[in-house]
Coordinates of C-alpha atoms in Angstrom, one line a residue:
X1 CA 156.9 121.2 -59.5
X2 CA 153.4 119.6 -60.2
X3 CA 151.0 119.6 -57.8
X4 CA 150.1 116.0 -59.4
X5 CA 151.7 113.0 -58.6
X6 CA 150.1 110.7 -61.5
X7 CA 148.3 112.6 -64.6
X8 CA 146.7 110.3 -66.6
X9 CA 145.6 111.7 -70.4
X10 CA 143.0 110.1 -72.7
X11 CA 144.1 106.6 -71.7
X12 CA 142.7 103.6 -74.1
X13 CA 142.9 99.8 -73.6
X14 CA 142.0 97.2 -75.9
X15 CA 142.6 93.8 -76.2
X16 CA 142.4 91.4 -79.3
X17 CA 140.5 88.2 -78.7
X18 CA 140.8 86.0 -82.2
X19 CA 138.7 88.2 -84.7
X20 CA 137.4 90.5 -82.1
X21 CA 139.1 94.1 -80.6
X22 CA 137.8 94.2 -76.8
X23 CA 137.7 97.8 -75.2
X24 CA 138.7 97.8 -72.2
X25 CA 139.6 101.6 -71.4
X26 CA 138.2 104.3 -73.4
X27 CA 139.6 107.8 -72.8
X28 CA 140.3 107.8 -69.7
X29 CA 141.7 111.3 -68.0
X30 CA 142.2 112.4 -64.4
X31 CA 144.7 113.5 -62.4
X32 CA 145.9 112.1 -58.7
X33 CA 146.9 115.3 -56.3
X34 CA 150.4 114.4 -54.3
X35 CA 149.2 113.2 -50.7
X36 CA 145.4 112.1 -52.3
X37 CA 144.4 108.6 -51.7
X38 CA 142.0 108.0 -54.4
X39 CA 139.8 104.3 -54.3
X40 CA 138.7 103.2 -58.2
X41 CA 135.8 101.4 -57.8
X42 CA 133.4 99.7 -60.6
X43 CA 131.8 96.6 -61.7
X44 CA 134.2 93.5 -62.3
X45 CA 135.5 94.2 -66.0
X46 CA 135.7 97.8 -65.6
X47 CA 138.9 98.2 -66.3
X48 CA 139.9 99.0 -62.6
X49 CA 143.0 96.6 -62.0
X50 CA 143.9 96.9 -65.6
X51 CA 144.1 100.9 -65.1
X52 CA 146.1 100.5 -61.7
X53 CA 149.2 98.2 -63.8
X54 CA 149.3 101.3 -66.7
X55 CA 149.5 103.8 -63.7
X56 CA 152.5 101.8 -62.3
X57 CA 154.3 101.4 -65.7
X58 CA 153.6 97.9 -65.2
X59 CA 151.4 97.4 -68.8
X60 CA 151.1 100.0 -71.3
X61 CA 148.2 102.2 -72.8
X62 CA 146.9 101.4 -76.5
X63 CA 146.8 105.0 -76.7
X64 CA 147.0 107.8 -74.3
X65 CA 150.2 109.4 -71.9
X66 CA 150.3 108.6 -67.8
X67 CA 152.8 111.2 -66.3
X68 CA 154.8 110.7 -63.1
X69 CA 155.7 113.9 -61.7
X70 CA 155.9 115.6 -65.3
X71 CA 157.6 112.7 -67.3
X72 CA 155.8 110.4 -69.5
X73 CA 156.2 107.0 -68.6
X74 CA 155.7 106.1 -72.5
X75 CA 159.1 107.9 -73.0
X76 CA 161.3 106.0 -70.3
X77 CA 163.4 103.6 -71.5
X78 CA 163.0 100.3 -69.7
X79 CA 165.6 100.6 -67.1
X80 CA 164.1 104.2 -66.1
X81 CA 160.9 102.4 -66.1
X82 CA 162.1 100.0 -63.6
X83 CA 164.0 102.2 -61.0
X84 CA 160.5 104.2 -61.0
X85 CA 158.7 101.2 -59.8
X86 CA 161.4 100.7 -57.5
X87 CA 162.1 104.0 -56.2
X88 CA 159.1 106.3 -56.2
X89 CA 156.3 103.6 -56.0
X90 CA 155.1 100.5 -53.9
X91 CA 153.0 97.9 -54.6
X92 CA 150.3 96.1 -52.8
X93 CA 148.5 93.3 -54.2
X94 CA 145.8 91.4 -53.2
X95 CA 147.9 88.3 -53.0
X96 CA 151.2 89.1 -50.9
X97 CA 153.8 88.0 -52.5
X98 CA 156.1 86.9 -50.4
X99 CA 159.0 84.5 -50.0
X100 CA 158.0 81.2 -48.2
X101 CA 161.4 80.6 -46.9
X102 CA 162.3 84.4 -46.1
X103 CA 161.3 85.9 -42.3
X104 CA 159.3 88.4 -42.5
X105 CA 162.1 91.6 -42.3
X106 CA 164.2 89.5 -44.9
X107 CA 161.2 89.7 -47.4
X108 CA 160.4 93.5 -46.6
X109 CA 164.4 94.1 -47.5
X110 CA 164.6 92.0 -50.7
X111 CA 163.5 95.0 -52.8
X112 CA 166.5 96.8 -51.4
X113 CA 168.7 94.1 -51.8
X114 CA 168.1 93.8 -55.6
X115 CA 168.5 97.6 -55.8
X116 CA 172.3 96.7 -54.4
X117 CA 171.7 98.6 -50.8
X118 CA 173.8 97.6 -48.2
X119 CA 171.2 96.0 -45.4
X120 CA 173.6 98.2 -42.4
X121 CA 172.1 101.1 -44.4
X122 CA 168.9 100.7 -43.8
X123 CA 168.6 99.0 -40.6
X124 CA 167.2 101.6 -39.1
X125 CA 164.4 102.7 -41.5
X126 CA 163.4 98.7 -41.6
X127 CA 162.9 99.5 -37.8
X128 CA 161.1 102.4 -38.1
X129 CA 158.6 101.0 -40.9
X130 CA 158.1 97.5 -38.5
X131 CA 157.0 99.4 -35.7
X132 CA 154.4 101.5 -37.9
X133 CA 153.2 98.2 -39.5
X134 CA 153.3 96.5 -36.1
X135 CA 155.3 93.6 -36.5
X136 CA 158.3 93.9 -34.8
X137 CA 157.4 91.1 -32.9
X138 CA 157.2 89.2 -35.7
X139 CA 160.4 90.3 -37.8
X140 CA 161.9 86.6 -37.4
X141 CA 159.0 84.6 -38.5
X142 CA 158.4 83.3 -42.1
X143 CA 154.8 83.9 -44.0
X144 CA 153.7 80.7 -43.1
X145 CA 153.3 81.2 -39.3
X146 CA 151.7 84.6 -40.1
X147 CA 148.5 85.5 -40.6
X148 CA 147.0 86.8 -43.6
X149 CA 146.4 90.1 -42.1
X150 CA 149.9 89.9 -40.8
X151 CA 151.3 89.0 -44.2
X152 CA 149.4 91.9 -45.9
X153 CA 151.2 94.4 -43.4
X154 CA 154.7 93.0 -44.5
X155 CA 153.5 94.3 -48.3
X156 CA 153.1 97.4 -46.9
X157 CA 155.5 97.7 -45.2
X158 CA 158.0 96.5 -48.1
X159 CA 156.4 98.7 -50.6
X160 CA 157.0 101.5 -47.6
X161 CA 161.1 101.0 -47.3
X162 CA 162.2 102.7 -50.4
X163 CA 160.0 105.7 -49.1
X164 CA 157.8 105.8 -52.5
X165 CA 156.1 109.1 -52.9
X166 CA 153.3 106.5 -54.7
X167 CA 151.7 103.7 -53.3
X168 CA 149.4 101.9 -55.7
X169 CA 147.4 98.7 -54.0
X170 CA 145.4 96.4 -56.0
X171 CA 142.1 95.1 -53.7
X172 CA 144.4 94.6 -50.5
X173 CA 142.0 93.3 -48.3
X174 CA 140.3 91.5 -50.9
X175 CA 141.7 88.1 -49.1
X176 CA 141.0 89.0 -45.7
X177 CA 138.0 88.6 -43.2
X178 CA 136.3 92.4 -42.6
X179 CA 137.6 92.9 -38.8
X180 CA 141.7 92.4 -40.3
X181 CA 140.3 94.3 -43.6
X182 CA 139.7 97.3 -41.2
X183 CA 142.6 97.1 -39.7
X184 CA 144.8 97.1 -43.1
X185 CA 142.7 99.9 -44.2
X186 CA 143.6 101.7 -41.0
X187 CA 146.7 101.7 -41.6
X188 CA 146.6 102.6 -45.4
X189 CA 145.1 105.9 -44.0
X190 CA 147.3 106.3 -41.3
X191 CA 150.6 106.2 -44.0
X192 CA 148.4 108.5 -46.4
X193 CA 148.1 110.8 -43.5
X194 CA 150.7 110.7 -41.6
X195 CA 153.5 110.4 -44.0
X196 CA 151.6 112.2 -47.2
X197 CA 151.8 109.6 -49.5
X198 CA 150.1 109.6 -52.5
X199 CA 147.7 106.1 -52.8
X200 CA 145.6 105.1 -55.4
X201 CA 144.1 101.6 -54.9
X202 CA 141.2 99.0 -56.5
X203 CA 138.3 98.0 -54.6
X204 CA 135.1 96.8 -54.5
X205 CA 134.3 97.8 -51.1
X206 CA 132.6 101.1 -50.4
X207 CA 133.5 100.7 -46.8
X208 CA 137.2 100.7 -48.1
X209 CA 136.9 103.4 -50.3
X210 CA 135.4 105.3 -47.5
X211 CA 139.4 105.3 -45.7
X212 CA 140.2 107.3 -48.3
X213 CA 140.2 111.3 -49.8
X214 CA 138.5 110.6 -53.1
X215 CA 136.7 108.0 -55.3
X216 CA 137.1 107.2 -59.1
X217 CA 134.2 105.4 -60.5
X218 CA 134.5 103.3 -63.3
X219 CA 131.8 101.8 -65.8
X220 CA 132.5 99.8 -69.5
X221 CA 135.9 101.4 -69.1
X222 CA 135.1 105.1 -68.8
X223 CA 134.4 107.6 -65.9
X224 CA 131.0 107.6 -64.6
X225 CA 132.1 110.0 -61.5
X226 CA 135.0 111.1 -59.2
X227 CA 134.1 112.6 -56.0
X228 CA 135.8 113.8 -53.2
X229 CA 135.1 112.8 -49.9
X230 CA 134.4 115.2 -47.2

């Protein structure tokens, strides 16, 4: 077994705009140790958030292989592709992306749901993920009497329930006010520590990146530096 959760190889992205090919990833390689949590930080255009969607299978490389525990995602059919999203990986997003008319443990299930779990089944992991997330309190409530701190942690703790060995999170605090944005990151490290999962996320914030094990550093679409934290 790898010690790598994601290995990213020689990744290009470019884009055509009318006349005009626009670069936006050029040879991009690293590799993501299981149980690392690794912030990619840059200037706005980078390539950052663009990089985070071909880790997750969710856009694809011009050129270049991402592998998820030794298989290349290129090679997945499109079913495969999805039951790895679903299965190994969750997703935070900057915007939460929940259901307005769903409480709050209705939206963390959904993802199961789809997946064709019965909800008996995993009443008591839903428990379990609530009371790491803190809102068992609020497990009847719908996202509009929540706050937006509040409605972050029911991302998490959706993309927690399948028990993903990846969690990828795309600037999840960029929405919130710094005192909750501590708190969210808190608990990012808390699941990356406690529970060894791997997490790569986007941000702008040095502060943020500072919750985490290692830094990737992005500039006009290649690496200028990735450093481990002490």
């Amino acid at each position: 077994m790898s010690e790598f959760s994601i290995e990213a190889k020689n990744i290009y992205k470019s884009f055509k705009l009318k006349k005009e090919t626009v670069d936006i990833l050029k040879g991009v390689s690293f590799n993501v140790r299981k149980g690392e949590f690794l912030s990619i930080m840059g200037p706005s255009g980078g390539g950052k958030s663009t990089l985070l969607y071909i880790l997750g299978g969710l856009d694809a490389p011009s050129k270049g292989r991402v592998i998820i525990d030794k298989k290349d995602v290129a090679q997945m059919k499109e079913k495969e592709k999805c039951l790895m999203r679903r299965r190994k990986m969750g997703f935070v997003f900057q915007f939460y992306n929940l259901i307005p008319n769903l409480s709050v443990e209705d939206n963390i299930m959904l993802p199961m749901l789809i997946d064709g779990k019965k909800t008996r089944n995993i009443k008591g992991d839903l428990n379990k993920i609530l009371n790491i997330t803190e809102m068992s309190n609020r497990r009847r409530h719908t996202p509009a009497e929540l706050s937006g701190g509040q409605q972050q942690r029911v991302a998490i703790a959706r993309a927690l329930l399948f028990n993903p060995e990846i969690i990828l999170a795309d600037e999840p605090i960029g929405n919130l006010d710094s005192k909750t944005g501590t708190e969210i990151m808190k608990l990012f490290k808390n699941v990356n520590r406690e529970f060894n999962k791997t997490i790569v996320q986007v941000t702008h914030s040095e502060e943020s990146a500072s919750f985490g094990t290692d830094i990737l550093r992005l500039r006009d679409g290649e690496i200028e530096l990735k450093e481990m934290l002490a």
